[in-house]
Coordinates of N, CA and C in Angstrom, one line a residue:
M1431 N 94.2 68.9 117.5 CA 95.3 69.8 118.0 C 95.2 70.1 119.7
N1432 N 96.0 69.7 120.5 CA 96.1 70.1 122.0 C 96.5 71.5 121.6
R1433 N 96.3 71.8 123.5 CA 96.7 73.3 123.6 C 98.1 73.9 123.2
Q1434 N 98.9 72.6 123.8 CA 100.3 72.9 123.5 C 100.6 73.4 122.4
A1435 N 99.9 72.5 121.2 CA 100.1 72.9 119.9 C 99.5 74.2 119.0
Q1436 N 98.3 74.3 120.0 CA 97.7 75.7 119.7 C 98.5 76.8 119.8
S1437 N 99.2 76.8 121.1 CA 100.0 77.9 121.6 C 101.2 78.0 121.0
A1438 N 101.9 77.0 120.3 CA 102.9 77.2 119.3 C 102.7 77.6 118.3
V1439 N 101.4 77.4 117.5 CA 101.0 78.0 116.4 C 100.9 79.5 116.5
L1440 N 99.9 79.8 117.7 CA 99.8 81.6 117.8 C 101.1 82.1 118.1
F1441 N 102.2 81.3 118.8 CA 103.4 82.0 119.3 C 104.2 82.4 117.7
L1442 N 104.0 81.1 117.0 CA 105.0 81.6 115.9 C 104.2 82.5 115.1
L1443 N 103.0 82.1 114.9 CA 102.4 83.3 113.9 C 102.7 84.6 114.6
G1444 N 102.7 84.9 115.9 CA 102.9 86.2 116.3 C 104.3 86.7 116.1
A1445 N 105.2 85.7 116.2 CA 106.7 85.9 116.0 C 106.9 86.2 114.8
S1446 N 106.3 85.8 113.5 CA 106.3 86.1 112.1 C 105.8 87.4 111.6
L1447 N 104.8 87.8 112.5 CA 104.1 89.1 112.5 C 105.2 90.4 112.8
L1448 N 105.7 90.0 114.1 CA 106.6 91.2 114.7 C 107.8 91.0 113.7
H1449 N 108.6 90.0 113.3 CA 109.6 89.9 112.3 C 109.4 90.8 111.1
A1450 N 108.3 90.7 110.6 CA 107.9 91.2 109.3 C 107.3 92.8 109.6
G1451 N 107.1 93.2 110.7 CA 106.8 94.5 111.3 C 108.1 95.3 111.6
T1452 N 108.8 94.7 112.2 CA 110.3 95.3 112.6 C 111.3 95.3 111.4
T1453 N 111.0 94.6 110.3 CA 111.8 94.8 109.2 C 111.0 95.7 107.9
D1454 N 111.6 95.3 106.8 CA 111.1 95.8 105.6 C 110.1 94.6 105.0
L1455 N 109.7 93.3 105.4 CA 109.1 92.1 105.1 C 107.9 92.4 104.8
Y1456 N 107.4 93.3 105.9 CA 106.1 93.2 105.7 C 105.3 94.2 104.4
L1457 N 106.2 95.2 103.9 CA 105.8 95.6 102.8 C 105.5 94.7 101.6
R1458 N 106.1 93.4 101.8 CA 105.6 92.5 100.5 C 104.2 91.9 100.9
Y1459 N 103.4 92.4 102.1 CA 102.1 92.1 101.8 C 101.2 93.4 102.2
V1460 N 101.3 94.2 103.0 CA 100.6 95.3 103.1 C 101.1 96.7 102.8
K1461 N 100.3 97.6 102.8 CA 100.7 99.0 102.3 C 101.8 99.7 103.6
Q1462 N 102.5 100.8 103.9 CA 103.3 101.1 104.5 C 102.7 101.3 105.6
G1463 N 101.5 102.1 105.7 CA 100.6 102.7 107.0 C 100.5 101.8 107.9
L1464 N 100.1 100.3 107.4 CA 99.5 99.4 108.6 C 100.7 98.9 109.4
R1465 N 102.0 99.5 109.2 CA 103.0 98.6 109.9 C 102.6 98.4 111.6
P1466 N 102.1 99.6 112.1 CA 101.6 99.7 113.4 C 100.8 98.4 113.6
L1467 N 99.7 98.2 112.8 CA 98.6 97.4 113.0 C 99.4 95.8 112.9
V1468 N 100.0 95.7 112.2 CA 101.2 94.2 112.1 C 101.7 94.2 113.4
L1469 N 102.6 95.1 113.8 CA 103.3 95.0 115.1 C 102.5 94.8 116.4
V1470 N 101.1 95.1 116.5 CA 100.1 95.0 117.3 C 99.5 93.8 117.4
A1471 N 99.3 93.2 116.2 CA 98.6 91.8 116.1 C 99.8 90.9 116.4
G1472 N 100.8 91.0 115.9 CA 101.9 90.3 116.7 C 102.1 90.1 118.0
A1473 N 101.9 91.3 118.5 CA 102.3 91.4 120.1 C 100.9 90.4 120.8
V1474 N 99.8 90.8 120.2 CA 98.7 90.2 120.8 C 98.7 88.7 120.4
L1475 N 99.2 88.1 119.3 CA 99.2 86.9 119.5 C 99.9 85.8 120.3
I1476 N 101.3 86.8 120.5 CA 102.2 86.0 121.6 C 101.7 86.1 122.9
A1477 N 101.0 87.3 122.9 CA 100.3 87.3 124.5 C 99.4 86.5 124.8
A1478 N 98.4 85.8 123.8 CA 97.5 84.9 123.7 C 98.1 83.5 123.8
A1479 N 99.3 83.0 123.3 CA 100.0 82.2 123.3 C 100.5 81.6 124.7
V1480 N 101.1 82.8 125.4 CA 101.8 83.0 126.7 C 100.6 82.3 127.8
A1481 N 99.4 83.3 127.6 CA 98.2 83.2 128.2 C 97.8 81.7 128.4
T1482 N 97.7 81.5 127.3 CA 97.1 79.9 127.3 C 97.8 78.9 127.7
I1483 N 99.3 79.0 127.7 CA 100.3 78.1 128.3 C 99.9 78.2 129.8
W1484 N 100.1 79.6 130.4 CA 99.7 79.7 131.8 C 98.6 79.2 132.2
Y1485 N 97.5 79.4 131.8 CA 96.1 78.9 131.9 C 96.3 77.3 131.9
E1486 N 96.6 76.7 131.1 CA 96.9 75.3 130.9 C 97.5 74.5 132.1
R1487 N 98.7 75.4 132.7 CA 99.4 74.6 133.7 C 98.9 75.0 135.1
K1488 N 98.2 76.1 135.3 CA 97.3 76.1 136.4 C 96.1 75.2 136.4
R1489 N 95.4 75.1 135.0 CA 94.3 74.0 135.6 C 94.8 72.7 135.7
A1490 N 95.8 72.4 135.1 CA 96.4 70.8 135.5 C 97.0 71.0 137.0
G1491 N 97.4 72.2 137.7 CA 97.9 71.9 139.0 C 96.8 71.7 139.6
R1492 N 95.4 72.5 139.6 CA 94.3 72.3 140.4 C 93.3 71.0 140.3
R1493 N 93.6 70.4 138.8 CA 93.1 69.3 138.8 C 93.9 67.9 139.4
D1494 N 95.2 68.0 139.4 CA 96.1 66.9 140.0 C 96.8 67.2 141.2
P1495 N 96.4 68.0 142.1 CA 97.4 68.7 143.4 C 98.2 67.7 143.9
G1496 N 97.6 66.1 143.9 CA 98.6 65.1 144.3 C 99.9 64.3 143.8
G1497 N 99.9 65.1 142.4 CA 100.9 64.1 141.7 C 100.2 62.9 140.7
A1498 N 98.9 62.9 141.1 CA 98.5 61.7 140.2 C 97.7 62.2 138.5
H1499 N 97.9 61.2 137.6 CA 97.8 62.1 136.0 C 96.4 61.3 135.7
D1500 N 95.4 61.9 135.2 CA 94.6 61.4 134.7 C 94.8 60.9 133.2
H1501 N 94.1 59.8 132.9 CA 94.7 59.3 131.7 C 94.4 60.0 130.8
V1502 N 95.2 60.6 129.6 CA 95.3 61.3 128.7 C 95.4 61.0 127.3
H1503 N 94.5 60.9 126.3 CA 94.8 60.3 125.0 C 95.5 61.2 124.2
P1504 N 96.6 60.9 124.0 CA 97.7 61.8 123.0 C 96.8 62.1 121.6
E1505 N 97.2 63.3 121.2 CA 97.1 63.9 120.2 C 97.6 63.6 118.9
P1506 N 97.3 63.4 117.4 CA 98.1 62.8 116.7 C 99.3 64.2 116.2
R1507 N 100.3 63.1 116.1 CA 101.6 64.2 115.8 C 101.3 64.8 114.6
V1508 N 100.8 64.4 113.6 CA 100.4 65.2 112.5 C 100.1 66.5 112.5
S1509 N 99.5 66.9 113.6 CA 98.9 68.3 113.7 C 99.8 69.3 114.0
W1510 N 101.3 69.0 114.6 CA 102.4 69.6 114.4 C 103.1 70.2 113.0
L1511 N 102.6 69.1 112.1 CA 102.8 70.2 110.7 C 102.4 71.4 110.3
L1512 N 101.4 71.7 111.0 CA 100.9 73.2 110.9 C 101.8 74.1 111.0
V1513 N 102.7 73.6 111.9 CA 104.0 74.7 112.4 C 104.6 75.2 111.1
L1514 N 105.0 73.9 110.3 CA 105.8 74.4 108.8 C 105.5 75.5 108.2
P1515 N 104.2 75.8 107.8 CA 104.1 77.0 107.1 C 104.5 78.6 107.6
L1516 N 104.4 78.1 109.2 CA 104.4 79.4 109.9 C 106.5 79.5 109.9
L1517 N 107.1 78.5 109.9 CA 108.2 78.4 109.7 C 108.7 79.2 108.6
A1518 N 108.3 78.7 107.4 CA 108.5 79.3 106.1 C 108.0 80.5 106.0
L1519 N 107.2 81.0 106.5 CA 106.9 82.6 106.7 C 108.1 83.1 107.2
I1520 N 108.4 82.6 108.2 CA 109.7 83.5 109.1 C 110.9 83.3 108.3
L1521 N 111.3 82.3 107.6 CA 112.4 82.0 107.3 C 112.9 82.4 105.9
V1522 N 111.8 82.3 104.9 CA 111.7 82.7 103.5 C 111.0 83.9 103.0
A1523 N 111.4 84.7 102.8 CA 110.6 86.1 102.1 C 110.1 85.8 101.1
P1524 N 108.9 86.0 100.7 CA 108.3 85.5 99.4 C 108.4 86.9 98.5
P1525 N 108.8 86.7 97.1 CA 108.8 87.9 96.3 C 107.5 88.7 96.0
A1526 N 107.9 90.1 96.1 CA 106.5 90.9 95.5 C 106.2 90.4 94.0
L1527 N 105.0 90.7 93.9 CA 104.3 90.7 92.5 C 104.9 91.4 91.5
G1528 N 105.2 90.4 90.2 CA 106.0 91.0 89.4 C 105.4 90.8 88.0
S1529 N 106.2 90.4 86.8 CA 105.8 90.1 85.7 C 104.5 89.6 85.0
Y1530 N 105.0 88.2 86.2 CA 103.9 87.4 85.6 C 102.1 87.9 85.8
S1531 N 102.3 88.2 86.8 CA 100.8 88.8 87.4 C 100.7 90.2 86.8
A1532 N 101.6 90.8 86.1 CA 101.3 92.2 85.5 C 100.9 91.9 84.0
T1533 N 101.2 90.8 83.8 CA 100.8 90.4 82.1 C 99.4 89.7 82.0
R1534 N 99.2 89.0 83.1 CA 97.7 88.1 83.1 C 96.7 89.0 83.8
T1535 N 96.8 90.7 84.1 CA 96.0 91.2 84.8 C 95.8 92.7 84.2
G1536 N 94.7 93.0 83.7 CA 94.8 94.4 83.0 C 95.0 95.5 83.7
T1537 N 95.4 96.8 83.1 CA 96.0 98.0 83.8 C 94.5 98.5 84.7
A1538 N 95.2 98.8 85.9 CA 94.4 99.5 86.6 C 94.6 100.8 86.6
L1539 N 94.7 101.6 85.8 CA 95.0 103.3 85.8 C 93.7 103.8 86.0
Q1540 N 93.7 104.7 87.0 CA 92.4 105.5 87.2 C 92.7 107.1 86.9
E1541 N 91.6 107.9 86.9 CA 92.1 109.3 86.5 C 91.8 110.2 87.6
P1542 N 93.3 110.7 87.8 CA 93.7 111.4 89.1 C 92.7 112.6 89.3
L1543 N 92.7 112.7 90.5 CA 91.7 113.6 91.0 C 92.2 115.2 90.6
A1544 N 93.3 115.5 90.7 CA 94.0 116.7 90.2 C 95.3 116.2 89.6
Y1545 N 96.1 117.3 88.7 CA 97.1 117.4 88.2 C 98.0 118.5 88.8
P1546 N 98.6 118.2 89.8 CA 99.5 119.1 90.7 C 100.6 119.8 89.8
A1547 N 100.9 121.1 89.9 CA 102.1 121.8 89.2 C 103.4 120.7 89.5
L1548 N 104.2 120.6 88.6 CA 105.5 119.6 88.5 C 106.9 120.8 88.9
P1549 N 107.8 120.2 89.6 CA 108.8 120.9 90.0 C 109.7 121.1 88.6
A1550 N 110.7 122.0 88.7 CA 111.5 122.3 87.6 C 112.6 121.2 87.2
A1551 N 112.5 120.1 88.0 CA 113.8 119.3 87.6 C 114.0 118.6 86.3
D1552 N 115.3 118.5 86.2 CA 115.6 118.0 84.8 C 116.7 116.8 84.9
P1553 N 116.2 115.5 84.9 CA 115.2 115.0 84.4 C 114.2 115.1 85.7
L1554 N 112.7 115.1 85.3 CA 111.6 115.1 86.5 C 111.3 113.8 87.0
P1555 N 111.4 113.3 88.2 CA 111.3 112.0 88.8 C 109.9 111.9 88.7
L1556 N 109.4 111.0 88.1 CA 107.8 110.6 88.5 C 107.3 109.2 88.6
S1557 N 106.4 108.6 89.6 CA 106.1 107.7 89.8 C 105.1 107.1 88.3
V1558 N 105.3 105.7 87.9 CA 104.7 105.3 86.7 C 103.3 105.6 86.8
V1559 N 102.7 105.6 87.9 CA 101.1 105.8 88.2 C 100.7 107.6 87.4
D1560 N 101.7 108.4 88.1 CA 101.6 109.5 87.9 C 101.8 109.8 86.4
Y1561 N 102.8 109.6 85.7 CA 103.0 109.7 84.5 C 101.9 109.1 83.5
A1562 N 101.4 107.9 84.2 CA 100.4 107.1 83.1 C 99.0 107.9 83.3
G1563 N 98.7 108.6 84.5 CA 97.6 109.1 84.8 C 97.5 110.7 83.8
R1564 N 98.7 111.4 84.0 CA 98.7 112.6 83.3 C 99.1 112.2 81.6
A1565 N 99.5 111.2 81.1 CA 99.8 111.0 79.9 C 98.3 110.7 79.1
V1566 N 97.6 109.7 80.0 CA 96.2 109.5 79.5 C 95.0 110.0 79.3
Y1567 N 95.0 111.0 80.8 CA 93.7 111.8 81.1 C 94.0 113.0 81.0
D1568 N 95.3 113.5 81.3 CA 95.6 115.3 81.0 C 96.2 115.2 79.6
H1569 N 96.2 114.2 78.5 CA 96.6 114.3 77.5 C 98.3 115.2 77.2
G1570 N 98.6 114.7 78.2 CA 100.4 114.8 78.4 C 100.8 116.2 78.5
R1571 N 99.5 117.3 78.7 CA 99.6 118.5 78.8 C 100.7 119.1 79.7
T1572 N 101.0 118.5 80.9 CA 101.9 119.0 81.9 C 103.2 118.2 81.8
L1573 N 103.5 117.4 80.8 CA 104.7 116.7 80.4 C 105.1 117.0 79.0
R1574 N 104.6 117.8 78.2 CA 105.4 118.4 77.1 C 106.7 119.0 77.4
H1575 N 107.7 118.6 76.4 CA 109.0 119.4 76.4 C 109.8 119.1 77.9
R1576 N 109.2 118.0 78.4 CA 110.0 117.6 79.8 C 110.5 116.0 79.4
Q1577 N 112.0 116.1 80.0 CA 112.7 115.0 80.3 C 112.0 114.4 82.0
V1578 N 111.3 113.1 81.5 CA 111.2 112.6 82.9 C 111.7 111.1 83.1
Q1579 N 111.5 110.9 84.3 CA 112.3 109.7 84.9 C 111.3 109.0 85.6
L1580 N 111.2 107.5 84.9 CA 110.0 106.6 85.8 C 111.0 105.4 86.4
T1581 N 110.6 104.7 87.3 CA 111.2 103.7 87.7 C 110.3 102.1 88.0
G1582 N 110.6 101.1 87.4 CA 109.5 100.2 87.5 C 110.3 98.9 87.2
F1583 N 109.1 97.7 87.1 CA 109.9 96.4 86.9 C 109.5 96.2 85.3
L1584 N 110.3 95.4 84.8 CA 110.0 95.2 83.2 C 109.2 94.0 82.9
A1585 N 108.3 94.1 82.1 CA 107.3 93.3 81.7 C 107.2 92.8 80.3
L1586 N 106.8 91.8 79.7 CA 106.7 91.8 78.0 C 105.0 91.1 77.9
D1587 N 104.5 92.0 76.8 CA 103.5 91.4 76.7 C 103.6 90.4 75.5
R1588 N 102.4 89.7 75.2 CA 102.5 88.2 74.4 C 102.9 88.6 73.0
D1589 N 102.9 89.7 72.5 CA 103.5 90.2 71.3 C 105.0 90.6 71.6
G1590 N 105.5 90.8 72.5 CA 106.8 91.0 72.6 C 106.9 92.9 73.2
T1591 N 105.9 93.2 73.2 CA 106.0 94.8 73.8 C 106.1 94.8 75.0
P1592 N 107.4 95.7 75.4 CA 107.7 95.8 76.8 C 107.4 97.0 77.5
Y1593 N 106.9 96.6 78.6 CA 106.1 97.6 79.5 C 106.9 97.7 80.6
L1594 N 107.0 99.0 81.3 CA 107.2 99.5 82.5 C 106.5 99.6 83.6
V1595 N 106.3 98.8 84.8 CA 105.1 98.4 85.2 C 105.5 98.8 87.1
R1596 N 104.6 99.3 87.3 CA 104.3 99.3 89.3 C 103.1 98.5 89.6
M1597 N 103.2 98.0 90.4 CA 101.9 97.2 91.1 C 101.4 98.2 92.2
A1598 N 100.4 98.6 92.0 CA 99.6 99.7 92.5 C 98.5 98.9 93.5
L1599 N 98.4 99.7 95.0 CA 97.8 98.6 95.9 C 96.7 99.8 96.9
N1600 N 95.7 99.2 97.1 CA 94.9 100.1 98.1 C 95.3 99.8 99.5
C1601 N 95.3 98.4 99.9 CA 95.6 97.9 101.4 C 96.5 96.9 101.3
C1602 N 96.7 95.8 100.7 CA 97.5 94.7 100.7 C 97.6 94.1 99.4
A1603 N 98.8 93.1 99.3 CA 99.2 92.5 98.3 C 98.2 91.9 97.4
A1604 N 97.2 91.3 98.2 CA 95.9 90.6 97.7 C 95.4 91.4 96.5
D1605 N 95.1 92.7 96.8 CA 94.4 93.7 95.7 C 95.3 94.4 95.0
A1606 N 96.8 94.1 94.8 CA 97.7 94.9 94.0 C 97.3 94.9 92.7
Q1607 N 97.0 95.5 91.7 CA 97.1 95.7 90.2 C 97.8 96.5 89.7
P1608 N 98.4 96.2 88.6 CA 99.5 96.6 87.5 C 99.1 97.9 87.0
V1609 N 100.0 99.0 86.8 CA 99.8 100.3 86.1 C 100.9 100.0 85.0
K1610 N 100.6 100.1 83.6 CA 101.6 100.0 82.8 C 101.9 101.0 82.0
V1611 N 103.2 101.3 81.6 CA 103.8 102.2 80.5 C 104.5 101.5 79.3
A1612 N 104.0 101.8 78.4 CA 104.8 100.6 77.4 C 105.8 101.7 76.5
L1613 N 107.0 101.1 76.6 CA 108.5 101.4 76.3 C 108.5 101.5 74.7
T1614 N 109.1 102.6 74.2 CA 109.5 102.6 72.7 C 110.7 103.6 72.7
G1615 N 111.3 103.7 71.5 CA 112.3 104.7 71.4 C 113.6 103.4 71.6
Q1616 N 114.6 104.2 72.6 CA 116.0 103.3 72.7 C 115.9 102.3 73.9
V1617 N 115.4 101.5 73.7 CA 115.0 100.4 74.5 C 115.8 99.4 74.6
P1618 N 116.3 98.8 75.6 CA 117.5 98.0 75.6 C 117.4 96.7 74.7
P1619 N 118.3 96.3 73.8 CA 118.1 95.0 72.9 C 117.8 93.7 73.9
V1620 N 118.1 93.7 75.0 CA 118.1 92.6 75.7 C 117.2 92.7 77.1
L1621 N 115.8 92.1 77.0 CA 115.2 92.9 78.0 C 114.8 91.4 78.8
Q1622 N 114.9 91.4 80.3 CA 114.5 90.4 81.3 C 113.6 90.8 81.9
P1623 N 112.2 89.7 81.8 CA 111.3 90.3 82.8 C 111.4 90.5 84.1
D1624 N 110.9 91.2 85.0 CA 111.3 91.5 86.4 C 112.1 92.2 86.7
T1625 N 113.5 92.7 85.9 CA 114.5 93.6 85.7 C 114.0 94.7 86.2
W1626 N 114.5 95.3 87.3 CA 114.3 96.9 87.7 C 114.8 97.9 86.7
L1627 N 114.1 98.7 86.3 CA 114.8 100.0 85.5 C 114.6 101.3 85.8
R1628 N 115.7 101.9 85.5 CA 115.2 103.5 85.6 C 115.3 104.1 84.2
I1629 N 114.1 104.2 83.8 CA 114.0 105.0 82.3 C 113.9 106.6 82.2
T1630 N 114.9 107.2 81.5 CA 114.7 108.4 81.0 C 114.1 108.5 79.8
G1631 N 113.2 109.8 79.7 CA 112.6 109.6 78.1 C 111.6 111.1 78.2
T1632 N 110.8 111.1 76.9 CA 109.8 112.0 76.9 C 108.4 111.7 76.6
Y1633 N 107.4 112.5 76.8 CA 106.2 112.0 76.6 C 105.9 112.1 75.0
T1634 N 105.0 110.9 74.6 CA 104.6 110.9 73.1 C 102.9 110.5 73.2
P1635 N 102.1 111.0 72.7 CA 100.8 110.8 72.5 C 100.3 109.4 72.1
R1636 N 101.3 108.7 71.8 CA 100.9 107.1 71.5 C 100.3 106.2 72.6
R1637 N 99.4 105.6 72.2 CA 98.7 104.7 73.7 C 98.8 103.4 72.7
A1638 N 98.3 102.5 73.5 CA 97.7 100.9 73.2 C 96.8 100.6 74.2
E1639 N 95.9 99.4 73.8 CA 95.3 98.9 74.7 C 95.5 97.6 75.3
D1640 N 95.4 97.8 76.5 CA 95.6 96.6 77.4 C 94.9 95.2 76.6
P1641 N 95.9 94.3 76.4 CA 95.1 93.1 75.8 C 94.3 92.1 76.8
V1642 N 94.5 92.4 77.9 CA 93.7 91.8 78.7 C 92.4 92.5 79.3
N1643 N 92.1 93.7 79.4 CA 91.1 94.3 79.8 C 90.7 95.6 78.9
G1644 N 91.6 96.0 77.8 CA 91.2 96.8 77.1 C 91.5 98.3 77.4
G1645 N 91.9 98.3 78.8 CA 92.8 99.8 79.2 C 93.6 100.4 78.3
P1646 N 93.8 101.6 78.8 CA 94.7 102.6 78.3 C 95.8 102.4 78.7
I1647 N 96.7 102.2 78.1 CA 98.4 102.0 78.0 C 99.1 103.3 77.2
P1648 N 99.8 103.8 78.2 CA 100.6 105.0 77.5 C 102.1 104.9 77.0
F1649 N 102.4 105.3 76.3 CA 104.0 105.1 75.6 C 104.9 106.1 76.2
I1650 N 106.5 105.7 76.7 CA 107.0 106.8 76.8 C 108.3 106.7 76.0
E1651 N 109.0 107.8 75.2 CA 109.8 107.7 74.1 C 111.2 107.6 75.0
V1652 N 112.0 106.6 75.0 CA 113.0 106.3 75.8 C 114.3 106.6 75.3
T1653 N 114.9 107.4 76.2 CA 116.4 108.1 75.7 C 117.5 107.4 76.4
E1654 N 117.0 106.6 77.5 CA 118.4 105.8 78.4 C 117.3 105.0 79.3
A1655 N 117.8 103.8 79.4 CA 117.7 102.8 80.4 C 118.6 102.5 80.9
K1656 N 118.4 102.1 82.4 CA 119.7 101.5 83.3 C 118.7 100.8 84.4
P1657 N 119.7 99.5 84.3 CA 119.1 98.5 85.6 C 119.4 99.2 86.9
V1658 N 118.5 99.2 87.9 CA 118.7 99.4 89.3 C 118.2 98.1 90.4
Q1659 N 118.5 98.6 91.6 CA 118.0 97.8 92.5 C 116.4 97.8 93.0
A1660 N 115.9 96.7 92.9 CA 114.6 97.1 93.5 C 114.2 97.7 95.0
P1661 N 113.3 98.5 94.8 CA 113.2 99.7 95.8 C 113.0 98.9 97.1
K1662 N 113.1 99.7 98.3 CA 112.6 98.9 99.5 C 110.7 98.5 99.6
D1663 N 110.3 99.6 99.2 CA 108.9 99.4 98.9 C 108.3 99.0 97.3
P1664 N 108.1 97.7 97.0 CA 107.9 97.5 95.4 C 106.7 98.0 95.0
Y1665 N 105.8 98.1 95.8 CA 104.3 98.5 95.5 C 104.3 100.2 95.7
D1666 N 103.2 100.6 94.7 CA 102.9 101.9 94.7 C 101.7 102.4 95.2
E1667 N 101.4 103.3 96.3 CA 100.3 103.6 96.9 C 99.8 104.8 96.7
S1668 N 100.5 105.6 95.6 CA 100.3 107.0 95.3 C 99.0 107.0 94.8
W1669 N 98.2 106.1 94.0 CA 96.8 106.2 93.6 C 95.6 106.4 94.4
N1670 N 96.1 105.9 95.6 CA 95.0 106.4 96.7 C 95.3 107.3 97.7
G1671 N 96.2 108.2 97.3 CA 96.4 109.5 98.3 C 97.3 109.1 99.4

């Protein structure tokens, strides 16, 4: 690949990072706190592309001040095909990880370091990760006699058990793992995987073992389920503080 193609690839990669960082697209790849680094990386790549083009033109001018051109072997044009994945990255937003990944990966539930006091809201909005941690490791002590509200996407186990899931991540989508809450009670009769639902329900001590890794999956007794729009940030970062 010649210098022009290299510069084009650098420029497009930098532009795609800036585009992702100035919109919510970056949340499909990395956690929210990494936005400044995405923007800086994009700016650095664009600066490197511009500097490469300027340097090549300056060097060409020194090498051929009289206008005579050295014989240059053309680079294969197929190298420009490397630009296509970058154009796809800019033009096509990839979906967040969903039910396909969730049903093929074991639950990643971790024991919380503490169980902060919960507000008196009714129903009480909780993250899937928070509910699951309190239900399993605190045996639901802070959840009893409370109406709770969870939001996540739907996944169906091989035996048809419905899960409400959020993909929890430490850094980026590559390390995202599911945390699952199984649904019982007034579950909608028609369930479409990857549908986002807002579940209202109550704690139940019932549990199941994840068929993938044997991890604990708590249940929630559903009293109401409503479809909702996918959130701006589809991943849950609460488990790593």
